[in-house]
mmCIF file of C-alpha atoms and ligand atoms in Angstrom:
data_model
loop_
_atom_site.group_PDB
_atom_site.id
_atom_site.type_symbol
_atom_site.label_atom_id
_atom_site.label_comp_id
_atom_site.label_asym_id
_atom_site.label_seq_id
_atom_site.Cartn_x
_atom_site.Cartn_y
_atom_site.Cartn_z
ATOM 1 C CA MET A 43 20.522 5.005 16.371
ATOM 2 C CA LYS A 44 19.389 1.413 15.890
ATOM 3 C CA ALA A 45 17.985 0.393 12.504
ATOM 4 C CA PHE A 46 17.321 -2.744 10.507
ATOM 5 C CA ILE A 47 19.320 -2.713 7.296
ATOM 6 C CA VAL A 48 19.772 -4.873 4.216
ATOM 7 C CA ASN A 49 23.243 -5.018 2.684
ATOM 8 C CA ARG A 50 22.280 -6.215 -0.795
ATOM 9 C CA TYR A 51 19.308 -7.160 -2.933
ATOM 10 C CA GLY A 52 18.183 -10.761 -2.707
ATOM 11 C CA LYS A 53 15.385 -13.060 -1.580
ATOM 12 C CA LYS A 54 17.681 -14.712 0.945
ATOM 13 C CA GLU A 55 19.056 -11.426 2.276
ATOM 14 C CA LYS A 56 18.077 -10.906 5.937
ATOM 15 C CA LEU A 57 17.447 -7.697 7.866
ATOM 16 C CA HIS A 58 20.358 -6.911 10.184
ATOM 17 C CA PRO A 59 20.061 -4.785 13.341
ATOM 18 C CA GLN A 60 22.822 -2.176 13.315
ATOM 19 C CA GLU A 61 23.878 1.138 14.880
ATOM 20 C CA ILE A 62 23.903 3.778 12.144
ATOM 21 C CA ALA A 63 24.234 7.572 11.994
ATOM 22 C CA GLU A 64 21.159 9.676 12.759
ATOM 23 C CA PRO A 65 19.416 11.050 9.650
ATOM 24 C CA VAL A 66 20.334 14.479 8.298
ATOM 25 C CA VAL A 67 17.396 16.886 8.679
ATOM 26 C CA LYS A 68 16.974 19.038 5.528
ATOM 27 C CA VAL A 69 15.274 22.441 5.618
ATOM 28 C CA ASN A 70 11.825 21.053 4.725
ATOM 29 C CA ASP A 71 12.166 17.943 6.895
ATOM 30 C CA VAL A 72 10.786 16.915 10.234
ATOM 31 C CA LEU A 73 12.742 14.431 12.328
ATOM 32 C CA VAL A 74 10.383 11.775 13.667
ATOM 33 C CA GLN A 75 11.110 9.541 16.611
ATOM 34 C CA VAL A 76 9.608 6.279 15.423
ATOM 35 C CA TYR A 77 7.140 4.731 17.856
ATOM 36 C CA ALA A 78 5.707 2.207 15.403
ATOM 37 C CA ALA A 79 6.368 1.124 11.806
ATOM 38 C CA GLY A 80 3.926 -0.623 9.485
ATOM 39 C CA VAL A 81 5.209 -3.533 7.399
ATOM 40 C CA ASN A 82 4.288 -3.871 3.721
ATOM 41 C CA LEU A 83 4.913 -6.406 0.986
ATOM 42 C CA LEU A 84 6.670 -3.540 -0.783
ATOM 43 C CA ASP A 85 9.479 -3.806 1.805
ATOM 44 C CA SER A 86 9.963 -7.404 0.841
ATOM 45 C CA LYS A 87 9.705 -6.718 -2.900
ATOM 46 C CA ILE A 88 12.321 -3.952 -2.655
ATOM 47 C CA LYS A 89 14.636 -6.218 -0.658
ATOM 48 C CA ASN A 90 14.228 -8.981 -3.254
ATOM 49 C CA GLY A 91 15.204 -6.576 -6.034
ATOM 50 C CA GLU A 92 11.819 -6.666 -7.799
ATOM 51 C CA PHE A 93 11.778 -2.848 -8.076
ATOM 52 C CA LYS A 94 15.458 -2.428 -8.923
ATOM 53 C CA LEU A 95 14.822 -1.075 -12.404
ATOM 54 C CA ILE A 96 12.251 1.566 -11.572
ATOM 55 C CA LEU A 97 13.255 2.336 -7.987
ATOM 56 C CA PRO A 98 16.980 1.675 -7.550
ATOM 57 C CA TYR A 99 18.284 2.018 -3.991
ATOM 58 C CA LYS A 100 21.839 2.351 -2.771
ATOM 59 C CA MET A 101 22.903 -0.308 -0.283
ATOM 60 C CA PRO A 102 23.004 -0.640 2.681
ATOM 61 C CA LEU A 103 19.354 0.333 2.966
ATOM 62 C CA VAL A 104 16.957 0.812 5.868
ATOM 63 C CA LEU A 105 13.569 -0.606 4.813
ATOM 64 C CA GLY A 106 10.138 0.510 6.053
ATOM 65 C CA HIS A 107 7.429 2.621 4.377
ATOM 66 C CA ASP A 108 5.041 3.444 7.235
ATOM 67 C CA VAL A 109 5.611 5.339 10.453
ATOM 68 C CA ALA A 110 3.827 6.810 13.451
ATOM 69 C CA GLY A 111 5.776 8.823 15.976
ATOM 70 C CA VAL A 112 6.646 12.170 17.520
ATOM 71 C CA ILE A 113 8.491 15.095 15.921
ATOM 72 C CA THR A 114 11.734 15.827 17.761
ATOM 73 C CA LYS A 115 13.281 18.418 15.428
ATOM 74 C CA ILE A 116 12.189 20.546 12.467
ATOM 75 C CA GLY A 117 14.098 21.979 9.499
ATOM 76 C CA ALA A 118 14.457 25.762 9.094
ATOM 77 C CA SER A 119 11.680 26.044 6.466
ATOM 78 C CA VAL A 120 9.071 23.782 8.087
ATOM 79 C CA THR A 121 5.755 25.589 8.565
ATOM 80 C CA ARG A 122 3.108 22.941 9.204
ATOM 81 C CA PHE A 123 4.526 21.070 12.188
ATOM 82 C CA LYS A 124 6.283 21.686 15.502
ATOM 83 C CA VAL A 125 8.387 19.675 17.901
ATOM 84 C CA GLY A 126 6.146 17.373 19.962
ATOM 85 C CA ASP A 127 3.488 16.813 17.265
ATOM 86 C CA GLU A 128 2.230 13.244 16.975
ATOM 87 C CA VAL A 129 2.341 12.403 13.273
ATOM 88 C CA TYR A 130 2.211 9.552 10.782
ATOM 89 C CA ALA A 131 3.496 9.197 7.235
ATOM 90 C CA ARG A 132 4.451 7.150 4.226
ATOM 91 C CA PRO A 133 7.829 8.758 3.443
ATOM 92 C CA ALA A 134 8.561 9.348 -0.245
ATOM 93 C CA ASP A 135 10.402 6.806 -2.383
ATOM 94 C CA HIS A 136 14.179 7.100 -1.967
ATOM 95 C CA ARG A 137 13.579 8.467 1.548
ATOM 96 C CA ILE A 138 12.128 5.346 3.169
ATOM 97 C CA GLY A 139 13.581 3.771 6.302
ATOM 98 C CA THR A 140 11.020 3.508 9.090
ATOM 99 C CA PHE A 141 12.530 0.292 10.555
ATOM 100 C CA ALA A 142 14.701 2.607 12.645
ATOM 101 C CA GLU A 143 14.535 4.740 15.778
ATOM 102 C CA LEU A 144 14.523 8.014 13.822
ATOM 103 C CA ILE A 145 13.593 9.115 10.307
ATOM 104 C CA ALA A 146 13.731 12.510 8.561
ATOM 105 C CA ILE A 147 10.718 13.105 6.285
ATOM 106 C CA ASN A 148 9.748 16.022 4.059
ATOM 107 C CA GLU A 149 6.864 17.797 5.800
ATOM 108 C CA ALA A 150 4.807 17.521 2.586
ATOM 109 C CA ASP A 151 4.561 13.764 3.193
ATOM 110 C CA VAL A 152 3.480 13.976 6.840
ATOM 111 C CA ALA A 153 0.075 14.355 8.524
ATOM 112 C CA LEU A 154 -1.099 14.664 12.102
ATOM 113 C CA LYS A 155 -1.836 11.259 13.582
ATOM 114 C CA PRO A 156 -5.531 10.456 14.090
ATOM 115 C CA LYS A 157 -6.274 11.298 17.726
ATOM 116 C CA LYS A 158 -8.220 8.167 18.523
ATOM 117 C CA LEU A 159 -5.541 5.731 17.305
ATOM 118 C CA THR A 160 -2.625 4.226 19.179
ATOM 119 C CA MET A 161 0.808 4.621 17.569
ATOM 120 C CA GLU A 162 0.657 0.992 16.395
ATOM 121 C CA GLU A 163 -2.771 1.480 14.808
ATOM 122 C CA ALA A 164 -1.673 4.727 13.155
ATOM 123 C CA ALA A 165 1.442 3.110 11.673
ATOM 124 C CA SER A 166 -0.784 0.546 9.966
ATOM 125 C CA ILE A 167 -2.548 3.184 7.884
ATOM 126 C CA PRO A 168 -0.495 5.432 5.545
ATOM 127 C CA LEU A 169 0.672 3.232 2.655
ATOM 128 C CA VAL A 170 -2.503 1.178 2.299
ATOM 129 C CA ALA A 171 -4.906 4.074 2.873
ATOM 130 C CA LEU A 172 -3.072 6.302 0.357
ATOM 131 C CA THR A 173 -3.135 3.411 -2.133
ATOM 132 C CA VAL A 174 -6.870 3.036 -1.682
ATOM 133 C CA TRP A 175 -7.475 6.798 -1.948
ATOM 134 C CA GLN A 176 -5.392 7.079 -5.114
ATOM 135 C CA ALA A 177 -7.097 4.017 -6.654
ATOM 136 C CA LEU A 178 -10.743 4.611 -5.739
ATOM 137 C CA VAL A 179 -10.961 8.416 -5.475
ATOM 138 C CA GLU A 180 -8.257 9.728 -7.845
ATOM 139 C CA LYS A 181 -8.137 7.101 -10.573
ATOM 140 C CA ALA A 182 -11.576 5.448 -10.466
ATOM 141 C CA ASP A 183 -13.557 8.513 -9.362
ATOM 142 C CA LEU A 184 -15.833 5.985 -7.640
ATOM 143 C CA LYS A 185 -19.375 7.292 -7.180
ATOM 144 C CA LYS A 186 -22.339 6.516 -4.971
ATOM 145 C CA GLY A 187 -24.409 3.710 -6.501
ATOM 146 C CA GLN A 188 -21.532 2.222 -8.520
ATOM 147 C CA LYS A 189 -20.327 -1.356 -8.065
ATOM 148 C CA VAL A 190 -16.705 -2.041 -7.104
ATOM 149 C CA PHE A 191 -14.909 -5.375 -6.802
ATOM 150 C CA ILE A 192 -12.048 -5.239 -4.280
ATOM 151 C CA GLN A 193 -9.901 -8.357 -4.251
ATOM 152 C CA ALA A 194 -8.513 -9.812 -1.014
ATOM 153 C CA GLY A 195 -10.852 -8.024 1.385
ATOM 154 C CA SER A 196 -8.960 -9.391 4.395
ATOM 155 C CA GLY A 197 -5.595 -7.905 3.391
ATOM 156 C CA GLY A 198 -3.988 -4.597 4.323
ATOM 157 C CA VAL A 199 -5.310 -2.827 1.230
ATOM 158 C CA GLY A 200 -8.630 -4.697 1.106
ATOM 159 C CA THR A 201 -9.743 -3.898 4.669
ATOM 160 C CA ILE A 202 -9.341 -0.145 4.101
ATOM 161 C CA ALA A 203 -10.686 -0.241 0.518
ATOM 162 C CA ILE A 204 -13.942 -1.868 1.642
ATOM 163 C CA GLN A 205 -14.487 0.826 4.277
ATOM 164 C CA LEU A 206 -13.737 3.751 1.949
ATOM 165 C CA ALA A 207 -15.872 2.339 -0.888
ATOM 166 C CA LYS A 208 -18.822 1.860 1.468
ATOM 167 C CA HIS A 209 -18.382 5.410 2.746
ATOM 168 C CA ILE A 210 -18.530 6.661 -0.847
ATOM 169 C CA GLY A 211 -21.797 4.742 -1.232
ATOM 170 C CA ALA A 212 -20.712 2.002 -3.630
ATOM 171 C CA THR A 213 -21.816 -1.633 -3.629
ATOM 172 C CA VAL A 214 -18.756 -3.666 -2.663
ATOM 173 C CA ALA A 215 -17.851 -7.209 -3.646
ATOM 174 C CA THR A 216 -14.732 -8.881 -2.327
ATOM 175 C CA THR A 217 -12.903 -12.205 -2.093
ATOM 176 C CA THR A 218 -11.416 -13.954 0.917
ATOM 177 C CA SER A 219 -10.912 -17.485 2.229
ATOM 178 C CA THR A 220 -13.483 -19.431 4.283
ATOM 179 C CA ALA A 221 -12.143 -18.512 7.733
ATOM 180 C CA ASN A 222 -12.348 -14.768 7.034
ATOM 181 C CA LEU A 223 -15.818 -14.573 5.440
ATOM 182 C CA GLU A 224 -17.744 -13.269 8.444
ATOM 183 C CA TRP A 225 -15.409 -10.543 9.650
ATOM 184 C CA VAL A 226 -14.865 -9.257 6.125
ATOM 185 C CA LYS A 227 -18.650 -8.983 5.831
ATOM 186 C CA ALA A 228 -18.636 -7.082 9.126
ATOM 187 C CA LEU A 229 -16.282 -4.520 7.536
ATOM 188 C CA GLY A 230 -19.169 -3.641 5.222
ATOM 189 C CA ALA A 231 -18.729 -5.730 2.060
ATOM 190 C CA ASP A 232 -22.056 -6.502 0.364
ATOM 191 C CA VAL A 233 -20.918 -9.589 -1.576
ATOM 192 C CA VAL A 234 -18.218 -11.786 -0.030
ATOM 193 C CA ILE A 235 -16.916 -14.614 -2.215
ATOM 194 C CA ASP A 236 -14.952 -17.521 -0.791
ATOM 195 C CA TYR A 237 -12.176 -17.796 -3.360
ATOM 196 C CA LYS A 238 -11.322 -21.299 -2.162
ATOM 197 C CA LYS A 239 -14.776 -22.549 -3.191
ATOM 198 C CA ASP A 240 -16.202 -20.174 -5.780
ATOM 199 C CA ASP A 241 -14.974 -18.369 -8.854
ATOM 200 C CA PHE A 242 -15.770 -14.624 -8.698
ATOM 201 C CA GLU A 243 -15.919 -14.533 -12.472
ATOM 202 C CA THR A 244 -19.101 -16.646 -12.458
ATOM 203 C CA ILE A 245 -20.806 -14.502 -9.780
ATOM 204 C CA LEU A 246 -19.977 -10.855 -10.519
ATOM 205 C CA ARG A 247 -21.349 -9.004 -13.569
ATOM 206 C CA ASP A 248 -21.352 -5.439 -14.880
ATOM 207 C CA TYR A 249 -19.009 -3.908 -12.317
ATOM 208 C CA ASP A 250 -17.878 -0.293 -12.679
ATOM 209 C CA VAL A 251 -14.491 -0.684 -10.999
ATOM 210 C CA VAL A 252 -12.114 -3.512 -10.071
ATOM 211 C CA LEU A 253 -9.175 -3.023 -7.701
ATOM 212 C CA ASN A 254 -6.802 -5.831 -8.681
ATOM 213 C CA SER A 255 -4.126 -6.894 -6.203
ATOM 214 C CA GLN A 256 -3.539 -10.501 -7.222
ATOM 215 C CA ASP A 257 -1.877 -12.502 -10.017
ATOM 216 C CA ALA A 258 -2.087 -12.276 -13.809
ATOM 217 C CA LYS A 259 -4.830 -14.921 -14.014
ATOM 218 C CA THR A 260 -7.017 -12.948 -11.587
ATOM 219 C CA LEU A 261 -6.335 -9.782 -13.581
ATOM 220 C CA GLU A 262 -7.548 -11.460 -16.760
ATOM 221 C CA LYS A 263 -10.707 -12.772 -15.057
ATOM 222 C CA SER A 264 -11.329 -9.302 -13.632
ATOM 223 C CA LEU A 265 -11.692 -7.892 -17.134
ATOM 224 C CA ARG A 266 -14.726 -10.119 -17.598
ATOM 225 C CA VAL A 267 -16.669 -8.830 -14.580
ATOM 226 C CA LEU A 268 -16.458 -5.209 -15.743
ATOM 227 C CA LYS A 269 -19.065 -3.495 -17.850
ATOM 228 C CA PRO A 270 -18.042 -1.522 -20.959
ATOM 229 C CA GLY A 271 -16.679 1.805 -19.745
ATOM 230 C CA GLY A 272 -15.549 0.181 -16.493
ATOM 231 C CA LYS A 273 -12.142 0.687 -14.929
ATOM 232 C CA LEU A 274 -9.593 -1.963 -14.055
ATOM 233 C CA ILE A 275 -6.977 -0.589 -11.676
ATOM 234 C CA SER A 276 -4.153 -2.919 -10.786
ATOM 235 C CA ILE A 277 -1.722 -2.438 -7.919
ATOM 236 C CA SER A 278 0.080 -5.703 -8.598
ATOM 237 C CA GLY A 279 1.086 -5.136 -12.218
ATOM 238 C CA PRO A 280 1.664 -5.107 -15.057
ATOM 239 C CA PRO A 281 2.958 -1.514 -15.135
ATOM 240 C CA ASP A 282 1.858 0.467 -18.201
ATOM 241 C CA PRO A 283 3.474 3.245 -20.287
ATOM 242 C CA SER A 284 1.390 5.992 -18.596
ATOM 243 C CA PHE A 285 2.875 4.963 -15.278
ATOM 244 C CA ALA A 286 6.368 5.091 -16.801
ATOM 245 C CA LYS A 287 5.592 8.622 -18.013
ATOM 246 C CA GLU A 288 4.137 9.697 -14.652
ATOM 247 C CA ILE A 289 7.305 8.778 -12.793
ATOM 248 C CA GLY A 290 9.560 10.179 -15.503
ATOM 249 C CA LEU A 291 11.193 6.970 -16.733
ATOM 250 C CA GLY A 292 13.223 7.026 -19.952
ATOM 251 C CA TRP A 293 12.304 5.453 -23.311
ATOM 252 C CA PRO A 294 13.788 1.995 -22.719
ATOM 253 C CA LEU A 295 11.676 1.471 -19.587
ATOM 254 C CA LYS A 296 8.602 2.993 -21.254
ATOM 255 C CA ILE A 297 8.978 0.421 -24.019
ATOM 256 C CA ILE A 298 9.471 -2.427 -21.535
ATOM 257 C CA MET A 299 6.316 -1.386 -19.664
ATOM 258 C CA GLY A 300 4.443 -1.086 -22.940
ATOM 259 C CA LEU A 301 5.413 -4.672 -23.749
ATOM 260 C CA LEU A 302 4.651 -5.987 -20.249
ATOM 261 C CA SER A 303 1.127 -4.577 -20.288
ATOM 262 C CA PHE A 304 0.425 -4.976 -24.018
ATOM 263 C CA GLY A 305 -1.780 -8.090 -23.686
ATOM 264 C CA THR A 306 -3.826 -6.661 -20.812
ATOM 265 C CA ARG A 307 -4.321 -3.315 -22.532
ATOM 266 C CA ARG A 308 -5.373 -5.009 -25.771
ATOM 267 C CA LYS A 309 -7.935 -7.237 -24.020
ATOM 268 C CA ALA A 310 -9.215 -4.259 -22.017
ATOM 269 C CA LYS A 311 -9.624 -2.199 -25.180
ATOM 270 C CA ARG A 312 -11.626 -4.977 -26.848
ATOM 271 C CA LYS A 313 -14.009 -4.964 -23.872
ATOM 272 C CA GLY A 314 -14.201 -1.180 -23.821
ATOM 273 C CA VAL A 315 -12.589 -1.169 -20.379
ATOM 274 C CA ASP A 316 -9.898 1.221 -19.139
ATOM 275 C CA TYR A 317 -6.781 -0.467 -17.738
ATOM 276 C CA SER A 318 -4.310 1.361 -15.520
ATOM 277 C CA PHE A 319 -1.509 0.464 -13.151
ATOM 278 C CA LEU A 320 -1.110 2.332 -9.876
ATOM 279 C CA PHE A 321 2.046 2.677 -7.834
ATOM 280 C CA MET A 322 1.023 4.743 -4.845
ATOM 281 C CA ARG A 323 2.906 7.881 -3.884
ATOM 282 C CA ALA A 324 3.543 9.690 -0.609
ATOM 283 C CA GLU A 325 1.218 12.623 0.009
ATOM 284 C CA GLY A 326 0.610 14.320 3.353
ATOM 285 C CA SER A 327 -2.418 16.323 2.175
ATOM 286 C CA GLN A 328 -4.300 13.151 1.224
ATOM 287 C CA LEU A 329 -3.223 11.542 4.481
ATOM 288 C CA SER A 330 -4.786 14.499 6.357
ATOM 289 C CA LYS A 331 -8.109 13.696 4.648
ATOM 290 C CA ILE A 332 -7.711 10.107 5.808
ATOM 291 C CA THR A 333 -7.001 11.366 9.357
ATOM 292 C CA ALA A 334 -10.367 13.153 9.265
ATOM 293 C CA LEU A 335 -12.158 9.982 8.101
ATOM 294 C CA ILE A 336 -10.546 8.012 10.931
ATOM 295 C CA ASP A 337 -11.277 10.641 13.591
ATOM 296 C CA SER A 338 -14.932 10.690 12.545
ATOM 297 C CA GLY A 339 -15.163 6.896 12.820
ATOM 298 C CA ILE A 340 -15.620 6.228 9.090
ATOM 299 C CA ILE A 341 -12.407 4.229 8.652
ATOM 300 C CA SER A 342 -10.899 2.008 11.338
ATOM 301 C CA PRO A 343 -7.506 0.311 11.266
ATOM 302 C CA VAL A 344 -7.328 -3.474 11.139
ATOM 303 C CA VAL A 345 -4.160 -4.693 12.833
ATOM 304 C CA ASP A 346 -3.415 -8.401 12.807
ATOM 305 C CA LYS A 347 -0.143 -8.593 14.776
ATOM 306 C CA VAL A 348 2.292 -6.256 16.516
ATOM 307 C CA PHE A 349 5.914 -7.441 16.707
ATOM 308 C CA PRO A 350 8.626 -5.956 18.987
ATOM 309 C CA PHE A 351 11.383 -4.005 17.188
ATOM 310 C CA GLY A 352 13.861 -6.851 17.717
ATOM 311 C CA LYS A 353 11.570 -9.156 15.693
ATOM 312 C CA THR A 354 11.429 -6.996 12.544
ATOM 313 C CA GLU A 355 12.701 -9.879 10.394
ATOM 314 C CA GLU A 356 9.922 -12.152 11.724
ATOM 315 C CA ALA A 357 7.336 -9.440 11.020
ATOM 316 C CA LEU A 358 8.467 -9.246 7.389
ATOM 317 C CA THR A 359 8.387 -13.047 7.069
ATOM 318 C CA TYR A 360 4.823 -13.071 8.408
ATOM 319 C CA VAL A 361 3.751 -10.471 5.839
ATOM 320 C CA GLU A 362 5.449 -12.514 3.108
ATOM 321 C CA SER A 363 3.283 -15.509 4.084
ATOM 322 C CA GLY A 364 0.337 -13.673 2.469
ATOM 323 C CA ARG A 365 -1.986 -14.682 5.294
ATOM 324 C CA ALA A 366 -2.099 -11.452 7.331
ATOM 325 C CA LYS A 367 -5.579 -10.284 8.310
ATOM 326 C CA GLY A 368 -5.194 -6.557 7.939
ATOM 327 C CA LYS A 369 -1.826 -5.064 8.869
ATOM 328 C CA VAL A 370 1.374 -6.079 10.599
ATOM 329 C CA VAL A 371 3.161 -3.485 12.718
ATOM 330 C CA ILE A 372 6.479 -3.192 14.560
ATOM 331 C CA LYS A 373 6.510 -1.463 17.960
ATOM 332 C CA VAL A 374 9.753 0.508 18.012
ATOM 333 C CA LYS A 375 9.326 2.593 21.184
HETATM 334 N N1 NAP B 502 1.085 -0.658 -6.387
HETATM 335 C C1 NAP B 502 0.919 -0.165 -5.160
HETATM 336 O O1 NAP B 502 1.010 1.037 -4.942
HETATM 337 C C2 NAP B 502 0.606 -1.108 -4.027
HETATM 338 C C3 NAP B 502 0.259 -0.613 -2.780
HETATM 339 C C4 NAP B 502 -0.098 -1.514 -1.765
HETATM 340 C C5 NAP B 502 -0.054 -2.887 -2.019
HETATM 341 N N2 NAP B 502 0.333 -3.318 -3.250
HETATM 342 C C6 NAP B 502 0.365 -4.767 -3.561
HETATM 343 O O2 NAP B 502 -0.964 -5.252 -3.455
HETATM 344 C C7 NAP B 502 -0.948 -6.585 -2.997
HETATM 345 C C8 NAP B 502 -1.831 -6.701 -1.760
HETATM 346 O O3 NAP B 502 -1.254 -5.926 -0.719
HETATM 347 P P1 NAP B 502 -1.750 -6.076 0.777
HETATM 348 O O4 NAP B 502 -0.892 -5.199 1.607
HETATM 349 O O5 NAP B 502 -3.224 -5.938 0.872
HETATM 350 O O6 NAP B 502 -1.354 -7.604 1.031
HETATM 351 P P2 NAP B 502 -1.577 -8.489 2.316
HETATM 352 O O7 NAP B 502 -2.170 -7.680 3.402
HETATM 353 O O8 NAP B 502 -0.307 -9.204 2.609
HETATM 354 O O9 NAP B 502 -2.629 -9.570 1.803
HETATM 355 C C9 NAP B 502 -2.881 -10.674 2.591
HETATM 356 C C10 NAP B 502 -4.320 -11.081 2.399
HETATM 357 O O10 NAP B 502 -4.512 -11.523 1.049
HETATM 358 C C11 NAP B 502 -5.514 -12.515 1.063
HETATM 359 N N3 NAP B 502 -5.354 -13.368 -0.119
HETATM 360 C C12 NAP B 502 -4.272 -14.108 -0.468
HETATM 361 N N4 NAP B 502 -4.496 -14.740 -1.653
HETATM 362 C C13 NAP B 502 -5.736 -14.357 -2.047
HETATM 363 C C14 NAP B 502 -6.545 -14.659 -3.180
HETATM 364 N N5 NAP B 502 -6.111 -15.467 -4.162
HETATM 365 N N6 NAP B 502 -7.756 -14.085 -3.275
HETATM 366 C C15 NAP B 502 -8.218 -13.256 -2.309
HETATM 367 N N7 NAP B 502 -7.516 -12.947 -1.196
HETATM 368 C C16 NAP B 502 -6.282 -13.490 -1.077
HETATM 369 C C17 NAP B 502 -5.258 -13.268 2.348
HETATM 370 O O11 NAP B 502 -6.480 -13.787 2.776
HETATM 371 P P3 NAP B 502 -6.640 -15.368 3.042
HETATM 372 O O12 NAP B 502 -5.671 -15.690 4.157
HETATM 373 O O13 NAP B 502 -8.070 -15.481 3.398
HETATM 374 O O14 NAP B 502 -6.250 -16.035 1.766
HETATM 375 C C18 NAP B 502 -4.726 -12.197 3.304
HETATM 376 O O15 NAP B 502 -5.715 -11.710 4.183
HETATM 377 C C19 NAP B 502 0.526 -6.928 -2.761
HETATM 378 O O16 NAP B 502 1.045 -7.546 -3.916
HETATM 379 C C20 NAP B 502 1.177 -5.575 -2.575
HETATM 380 O O17 NAP B 502 2.556 -5.557 -2.872
HETATM 381 C C21 NAP B 502 0.672 -2.475 -4.244
#
């Protein structure tokens, strides 16, 4: 089968199209013919080696964390799916590789594709929607009437986070640049701040939850818009010791993560705010809940560009530009 592979870690390393062996289908796996693959900054960060310590991959590696497609084969112990099912997934870490014609995925990480979506739209959903679910529902326990600040409302995560937070019944503030103000408002955000002109720190007060996806300076400012008892959840670092524990890292890495997040945790504690880092995980049962929200019209995908399979490298470069409005997808079949 054809796949896009990287041969080594490195910022300058390119994706190479190559014929490789078809994946081995384990007893709990479904084999998915990839119709479309979503592109994430995580693909780029893994290629660059930024996750080498906590998520080491053997090279050569097929990148790609999001897929929509059709099941062509099932393992002997699969119970939830059959050949011919249209599905989507964020395969688990160490089993990624959706920039390919086929991928084998544990059935626990798969869900039926929302009926009303095209394959390209469906492939745009899993990683960002699971991130948002795990941040706002699992970690923040966001409630009706609470106030949440979601940074970068025009990004892959932001567009879905705004919609889920509004569905929960929260008041939503977000940031974006001038050109995106109106359509981000149309997604449902109550307060839209133009980060090119205004400083959110001077506008927002007494928030219950912040979903941080930007740099360290933004993280620090975010602490100041929260009320005591509020929750700061960061998906862009720094990782904390609880995260190291959750994913079963050894003492040296726990200590490193303790040091990396020490300043943030200390400042948060002084403000009476809870800081936590989230690295999303694959989970088919949560994705099924997201399917239901999409099928009932509560969440809609936001796809910026669809690239042909042959232009996978260009798709990744576009995502790396940081200017995507919603998601970038590769049409494989
Ligand atoms: N830890 C996890 O599990 C996890 C999961 C998903 C994502 N992430 C991380 O979260 C971050 C966001 O991911 P994403 O997929 O949403 O990224 P993305 O889609 O590539 O974000 C692009 C968007 O960010 C906006 N943006 C750029 N700089 C901004 C700023 N200073 N303030 C507000 N908006 C800004 C851009 O809007 P303008 O063009 O208007 O500037 C653009 O629409 C990435 O670092 C990603 O790796 C982590």
